[in-house]
Short mmCIF file of C-alpha atoms in Angstrom, two decimals:
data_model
loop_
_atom_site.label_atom_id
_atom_site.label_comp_id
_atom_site.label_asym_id
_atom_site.label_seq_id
_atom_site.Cartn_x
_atom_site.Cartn_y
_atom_site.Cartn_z
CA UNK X 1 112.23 82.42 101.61
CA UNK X 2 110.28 85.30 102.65
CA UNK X 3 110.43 88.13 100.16
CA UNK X 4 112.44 91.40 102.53
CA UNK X 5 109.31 93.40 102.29
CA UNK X 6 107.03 91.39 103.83
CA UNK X 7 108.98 90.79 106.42
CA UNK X 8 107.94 92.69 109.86
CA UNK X 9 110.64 93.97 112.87
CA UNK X 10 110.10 92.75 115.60
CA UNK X 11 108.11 95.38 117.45
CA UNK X 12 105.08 94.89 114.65
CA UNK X 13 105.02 91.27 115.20
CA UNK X 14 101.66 90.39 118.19
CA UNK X 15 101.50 86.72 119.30
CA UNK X 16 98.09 84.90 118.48
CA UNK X 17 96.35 83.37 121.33
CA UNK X 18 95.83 79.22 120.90
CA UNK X 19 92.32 78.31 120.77
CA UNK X 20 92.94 75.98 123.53
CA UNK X 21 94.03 79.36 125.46
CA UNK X 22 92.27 81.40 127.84
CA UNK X 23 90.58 83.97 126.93
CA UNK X 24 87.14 85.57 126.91
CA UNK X 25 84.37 83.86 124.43
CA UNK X 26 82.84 86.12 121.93
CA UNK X 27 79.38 86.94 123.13
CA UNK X 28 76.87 84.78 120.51
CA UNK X 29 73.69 87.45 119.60
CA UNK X 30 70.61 85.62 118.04
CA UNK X 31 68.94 88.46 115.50
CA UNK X 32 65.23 86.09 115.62
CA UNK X 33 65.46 86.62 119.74
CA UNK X 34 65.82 90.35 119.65
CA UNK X 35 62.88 90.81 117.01
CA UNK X 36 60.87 88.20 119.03
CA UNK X 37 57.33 88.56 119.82
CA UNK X 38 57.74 87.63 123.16
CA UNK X 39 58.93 90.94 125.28
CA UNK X 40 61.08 88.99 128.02
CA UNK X 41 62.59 87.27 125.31
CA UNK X 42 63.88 90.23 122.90
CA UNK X 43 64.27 92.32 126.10
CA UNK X 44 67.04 89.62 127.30
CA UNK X 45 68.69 89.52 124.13
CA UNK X 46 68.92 93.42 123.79
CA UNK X 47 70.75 93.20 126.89
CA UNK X 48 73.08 90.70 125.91
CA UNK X 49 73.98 92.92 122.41
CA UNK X 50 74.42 96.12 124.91
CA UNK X 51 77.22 93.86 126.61
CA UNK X 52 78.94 93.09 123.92
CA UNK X 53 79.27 96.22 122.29
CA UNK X 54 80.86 97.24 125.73
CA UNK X 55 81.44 94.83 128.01
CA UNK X 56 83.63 92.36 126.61
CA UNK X 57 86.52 93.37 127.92
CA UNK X 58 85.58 96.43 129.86
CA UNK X 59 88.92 97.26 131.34
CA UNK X 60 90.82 98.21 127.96
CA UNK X 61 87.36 98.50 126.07
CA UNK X 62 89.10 96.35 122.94
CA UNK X 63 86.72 93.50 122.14
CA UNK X 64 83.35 95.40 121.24
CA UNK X 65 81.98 92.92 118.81
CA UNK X 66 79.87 90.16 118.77
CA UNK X 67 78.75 86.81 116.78
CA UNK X 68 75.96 87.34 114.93
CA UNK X 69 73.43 84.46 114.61
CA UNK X 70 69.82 84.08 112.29
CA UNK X 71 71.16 87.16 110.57
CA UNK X 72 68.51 86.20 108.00
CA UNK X 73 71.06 86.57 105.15
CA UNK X 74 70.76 82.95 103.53
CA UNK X 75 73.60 80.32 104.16
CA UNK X 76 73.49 79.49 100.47
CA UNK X 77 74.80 83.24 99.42
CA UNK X 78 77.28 83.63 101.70
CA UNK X 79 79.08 80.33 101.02
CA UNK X 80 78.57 80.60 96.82
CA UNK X 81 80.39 84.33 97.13
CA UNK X 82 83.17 82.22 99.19
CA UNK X 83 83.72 79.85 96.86
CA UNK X 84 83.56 83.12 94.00
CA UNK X 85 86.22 84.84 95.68
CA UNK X 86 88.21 81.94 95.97
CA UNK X 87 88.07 81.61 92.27
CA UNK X 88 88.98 85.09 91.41
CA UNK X 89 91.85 84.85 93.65
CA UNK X 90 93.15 81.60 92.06
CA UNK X 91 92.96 83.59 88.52
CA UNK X 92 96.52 84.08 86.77
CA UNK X 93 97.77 87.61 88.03
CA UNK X 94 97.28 88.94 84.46
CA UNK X 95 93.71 88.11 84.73
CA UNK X 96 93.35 89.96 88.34
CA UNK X 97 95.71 92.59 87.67
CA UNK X 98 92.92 93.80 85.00
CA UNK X 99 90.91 95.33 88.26
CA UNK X 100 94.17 96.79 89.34
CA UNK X 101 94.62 99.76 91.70
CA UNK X 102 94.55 103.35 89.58
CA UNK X 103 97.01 105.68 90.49
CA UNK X 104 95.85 107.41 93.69
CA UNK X 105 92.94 104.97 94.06
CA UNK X 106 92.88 102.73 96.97
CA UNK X 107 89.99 100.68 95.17
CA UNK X 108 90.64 98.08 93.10
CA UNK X 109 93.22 94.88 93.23
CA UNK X 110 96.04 95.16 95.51
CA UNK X 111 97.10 96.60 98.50
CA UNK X 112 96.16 100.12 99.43
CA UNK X 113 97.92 102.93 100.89
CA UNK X 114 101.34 101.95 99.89
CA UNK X 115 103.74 105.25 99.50
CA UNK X 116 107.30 103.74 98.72
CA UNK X 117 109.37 100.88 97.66
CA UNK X 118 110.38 100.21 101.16
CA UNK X 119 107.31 100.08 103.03
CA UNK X 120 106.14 96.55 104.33
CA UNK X 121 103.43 94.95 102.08
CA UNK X 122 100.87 92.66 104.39
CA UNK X 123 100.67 89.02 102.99
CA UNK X 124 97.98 89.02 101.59
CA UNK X 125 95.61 89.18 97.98
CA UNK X 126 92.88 91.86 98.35
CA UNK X 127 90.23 93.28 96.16
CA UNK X 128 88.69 96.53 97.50
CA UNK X 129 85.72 98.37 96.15
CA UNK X 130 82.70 100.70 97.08
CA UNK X 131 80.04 98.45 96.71
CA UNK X 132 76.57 100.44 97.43
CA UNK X 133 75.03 102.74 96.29
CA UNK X 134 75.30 101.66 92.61
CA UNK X 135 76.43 104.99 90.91
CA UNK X 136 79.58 104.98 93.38
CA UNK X 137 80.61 102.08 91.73
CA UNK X 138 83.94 102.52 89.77
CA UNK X 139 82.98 101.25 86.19
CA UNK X 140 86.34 99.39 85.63
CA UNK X 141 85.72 97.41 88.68
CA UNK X 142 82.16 95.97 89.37
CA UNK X 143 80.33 95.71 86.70
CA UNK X 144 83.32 94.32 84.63
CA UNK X 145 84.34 91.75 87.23
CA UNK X 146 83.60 88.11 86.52
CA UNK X 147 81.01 87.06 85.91
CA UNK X 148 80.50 84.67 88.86
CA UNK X 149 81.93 87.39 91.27
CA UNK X 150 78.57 89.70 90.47
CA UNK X 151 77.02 87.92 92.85
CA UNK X 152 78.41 90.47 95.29
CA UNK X 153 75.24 92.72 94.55
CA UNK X 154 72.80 90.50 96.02
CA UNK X 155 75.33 89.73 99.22
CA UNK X 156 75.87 93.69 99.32
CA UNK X 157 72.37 94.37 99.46
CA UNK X 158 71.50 91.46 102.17
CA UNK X 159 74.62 93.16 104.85
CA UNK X 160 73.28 96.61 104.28
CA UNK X 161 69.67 95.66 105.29
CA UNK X 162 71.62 94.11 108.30
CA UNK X 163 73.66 96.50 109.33
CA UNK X 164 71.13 98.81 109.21
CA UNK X 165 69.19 96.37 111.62
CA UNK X 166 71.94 96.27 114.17
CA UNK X 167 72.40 100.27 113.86
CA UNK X 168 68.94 101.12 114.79
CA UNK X 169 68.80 98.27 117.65
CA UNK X 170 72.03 99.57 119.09
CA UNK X 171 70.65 102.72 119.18
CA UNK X 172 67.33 101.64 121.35
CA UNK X 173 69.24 99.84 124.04
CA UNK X 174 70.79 103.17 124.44
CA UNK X 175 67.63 105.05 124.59
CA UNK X 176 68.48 107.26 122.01
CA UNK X 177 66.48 109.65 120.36
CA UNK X 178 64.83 109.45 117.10
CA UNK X 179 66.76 112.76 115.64
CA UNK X 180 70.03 110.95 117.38
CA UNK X 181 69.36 107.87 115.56
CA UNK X 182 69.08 109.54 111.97
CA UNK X 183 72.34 111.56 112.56
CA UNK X 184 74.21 108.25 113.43
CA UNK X 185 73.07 106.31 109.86
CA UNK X 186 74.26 109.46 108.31
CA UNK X 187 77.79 109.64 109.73
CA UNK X 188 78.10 105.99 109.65
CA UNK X 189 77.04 106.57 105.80
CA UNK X 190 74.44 103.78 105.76
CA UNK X 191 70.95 105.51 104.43
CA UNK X 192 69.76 104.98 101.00
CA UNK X 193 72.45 107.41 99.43
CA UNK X 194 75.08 106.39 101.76
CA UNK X 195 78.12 104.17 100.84
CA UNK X 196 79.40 100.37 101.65
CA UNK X 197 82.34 99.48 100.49
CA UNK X 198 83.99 95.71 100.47
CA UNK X 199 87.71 94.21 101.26
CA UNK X 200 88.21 90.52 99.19
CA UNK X 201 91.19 88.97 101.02
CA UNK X 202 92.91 85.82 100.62
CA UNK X 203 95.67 85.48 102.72
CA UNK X 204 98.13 82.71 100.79
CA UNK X 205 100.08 80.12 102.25
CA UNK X 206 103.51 81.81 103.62
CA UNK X 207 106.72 79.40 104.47
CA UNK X 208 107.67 81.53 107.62
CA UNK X 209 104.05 82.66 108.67
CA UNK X 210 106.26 83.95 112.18
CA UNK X 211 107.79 86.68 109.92
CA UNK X 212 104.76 88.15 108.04
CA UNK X 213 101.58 89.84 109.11
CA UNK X 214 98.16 89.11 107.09
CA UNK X 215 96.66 92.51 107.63
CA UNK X 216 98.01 95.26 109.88
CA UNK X 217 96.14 95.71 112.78
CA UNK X 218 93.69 98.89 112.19
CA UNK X 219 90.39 100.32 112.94
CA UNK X 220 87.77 101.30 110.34
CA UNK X 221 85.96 104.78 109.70
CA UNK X 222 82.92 103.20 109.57
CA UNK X 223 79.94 102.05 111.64
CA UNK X 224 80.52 98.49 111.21
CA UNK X 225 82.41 96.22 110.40
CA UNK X 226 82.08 92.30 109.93
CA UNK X 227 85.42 90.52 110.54
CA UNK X 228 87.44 86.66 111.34
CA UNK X 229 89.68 87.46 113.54
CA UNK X 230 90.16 90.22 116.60
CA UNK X 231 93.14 91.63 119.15
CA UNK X 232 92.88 91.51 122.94
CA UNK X 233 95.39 92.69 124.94
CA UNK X 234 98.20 92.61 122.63
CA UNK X 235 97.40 89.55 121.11
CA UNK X 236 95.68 88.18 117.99
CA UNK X 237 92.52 85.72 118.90
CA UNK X 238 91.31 83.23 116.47
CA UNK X 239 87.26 83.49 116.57
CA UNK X 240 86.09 80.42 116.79
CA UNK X 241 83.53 80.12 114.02
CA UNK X 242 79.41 79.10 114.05
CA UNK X 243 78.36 77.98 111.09
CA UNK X 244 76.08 81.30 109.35
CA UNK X 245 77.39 83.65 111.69
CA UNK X 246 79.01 87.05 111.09
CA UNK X 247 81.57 89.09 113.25
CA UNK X 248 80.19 92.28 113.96
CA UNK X 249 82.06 94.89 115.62
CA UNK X 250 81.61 99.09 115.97
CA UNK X 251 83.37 101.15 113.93
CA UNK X 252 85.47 104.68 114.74
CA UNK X 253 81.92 106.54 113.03
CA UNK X 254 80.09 104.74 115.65
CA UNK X 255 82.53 104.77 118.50
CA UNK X 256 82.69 108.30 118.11
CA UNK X 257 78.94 109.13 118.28
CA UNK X 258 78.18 106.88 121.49
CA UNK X 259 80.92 108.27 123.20
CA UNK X 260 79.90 111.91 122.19
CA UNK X 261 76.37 110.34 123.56
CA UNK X 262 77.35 108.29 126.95
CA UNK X 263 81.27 107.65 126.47
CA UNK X 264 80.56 104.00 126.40
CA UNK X 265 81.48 101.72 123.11
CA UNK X 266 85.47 102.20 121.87
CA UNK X 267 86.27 100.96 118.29
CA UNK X 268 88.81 97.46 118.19
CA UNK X 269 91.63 96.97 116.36
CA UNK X 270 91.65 94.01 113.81
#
C-alpha cells in the first residue's frame, strides 16, 4: 500500500501520453552542425534550434525544448555518473541521510520545500546541491560525498561549458546585441562567478504508480534546464531517448528576458 502522503487527489493527477500516441516529436539539434564550417549548413541548423525553442507547440507555447545531439560532453562521463548515482541511491538510508537537508536548506538529501506533516511528498529519492562555482559549495555536501559520486565536478564543468554554448547561440538567432547577450548570462547566473546547481533523482518502484506523482510539475528560475520527461497539453510525454543526448529546455530567467526582448520563448512545465 501506498503510504497517505504520497498519495495525490484527483485534480493533481495528469495522464501520460503512450509512446505509441500521437503527439509532436521533440525537435533533434546536432551541436557539430551549428558550429559547422560550412555556412548553409550551421545556418540550417540555427534555424531548426530557433523552432524549437518556440515553435514546438506554438499555440500554448509549452514544449520549448529540444534534444541535444554531439553535445561534445563524452558518453563515457555521463553514463559512469549514472551508474554513481545509482549507487548512492541504493546506500542504506543511514548512509544517505548523512547529506541530509539542514533546517531551512533546500540543499542536501531529501525533498525540498516541504512546510507540514500533511503536505504530499513526490515519490521520489533526490539529492540537491549548488554545484558551480566551487566556494558555493556547502562543505557538508560535496566535497564529503562518496567518493565515486565526485565525479560530479568534471560532469558539472562539461554542462556549464554547454549551456553556455546554447545561451550565446540562442541569443544570435535572435539577433541580439552584444550588451543584451552579457545581461542574459548574468540573470541566468551562468558567467564565471555565477551558480549551477544539480537535482539527483531516483524515482523507486511504487505498487500503485496511478496514485503517486514522481515530481510535481514546475518550472525552473533558471536559464536552462536539461530534463527526461515534459507536459503538453495536460499531459505527461515520455521523451523518447537518443543515445548521448540531453533535454534542453528554457528556463523562467530566460523566458523572461526574450519575452522582455521579442515576447517569443515561454518556460515549460516538467
Amino acid at each position: 500500500m501506498v503510504p497517505t502522503r504520497y498519495i495525490r487527489p484527483d485534480k493533481d493527477q495528469c495522464p501520460t501520453i503512450s509512446n505509441g500516441g500521437s503527439f509532436h516529436q521533440i525537435p533533434v539539434v546536432d551541436m557539430q552542425c551549428l558550429f559547422s564550417s560550412a555556412v548553409e549548413v550551421s545556418d540550417l541548423e540555427l534555424q531548426k534550434l530557433h523552432s524549437a525553442c518556440k515553435e514546438w507547440d506554438a499555440i500554448t507555447y509549452e514544449n520549448n525544448c529540444q534534444r541535444l545531439i554531439n553535445h561534445g560532453v563524452s558518453s563515457s562521463l555521463v553514463e559512469k555518473l549514472k551508474s554513481e548515482v545509482q549507487d548512492f541511491f541504493n546506500l542504506p538510508m543511514a548512509e544517505k541521510n548523512k547529506y541530509g537537508q539542514e533546517p531551512g536548506d533546500v540543499e542536501g538529501y531529501g525533498q525540498a520545500f516541504v512546510k507540514s506533516e500533511e503536505q504530499k511528498l513526490d515519490w521520489a529519492d533526490m539529492l540537491y546541491m549548488i554545484t558551480q562555482p566551487e566556494d558555493l559549495r556547502k562543505p557538508h555536501l560535496f566535497p564529503k560525498l562518496p567518493l565515486p559520486l565526485r565525479g560530479l565536478q568534471e560532469y558539472s564543468i562539461e554542462l556549464k561549458s554547454l549551456a553556455l554554448k546554447i545561451l550565446n547561440l540562442i541569443a544570435k538567432v535572435l539577433g541580439m546585441k552584444h550588451e543584451e547577450i552579457e545581461v542574459l548570462l548574468e540573470e541566468g547566473m551562468l558567467l564565471e562567478e555565477g551558480l549551477q546547481s544539480m537535482r539527483l533523482t531516483y524515482y523507486p518502484p511504487c505498487p500503485q504508480p496511478e496514485l503517486v506523482t514522481g515530481l510535481c510539475h514546475h518550472s525552473d528560475p533558471v536559464s536552462l534546464t536539461m530534463l527526461l520527461q515534459i507536459k503538453e497539453n495536460d499531459a505527461w510525454v515520455p521523451v523518447l531517448p537518443l543515445p548521448n543526448a540531453f533535454i534542453v529546455k528554457v528556463g523562467d530567467i530566460l523566458e523572461v528576458r526574450i519575452r522582455i526582448n521579442i515576447r517569443l520563448y515561454c518556460e515549460l512545465p516538467h
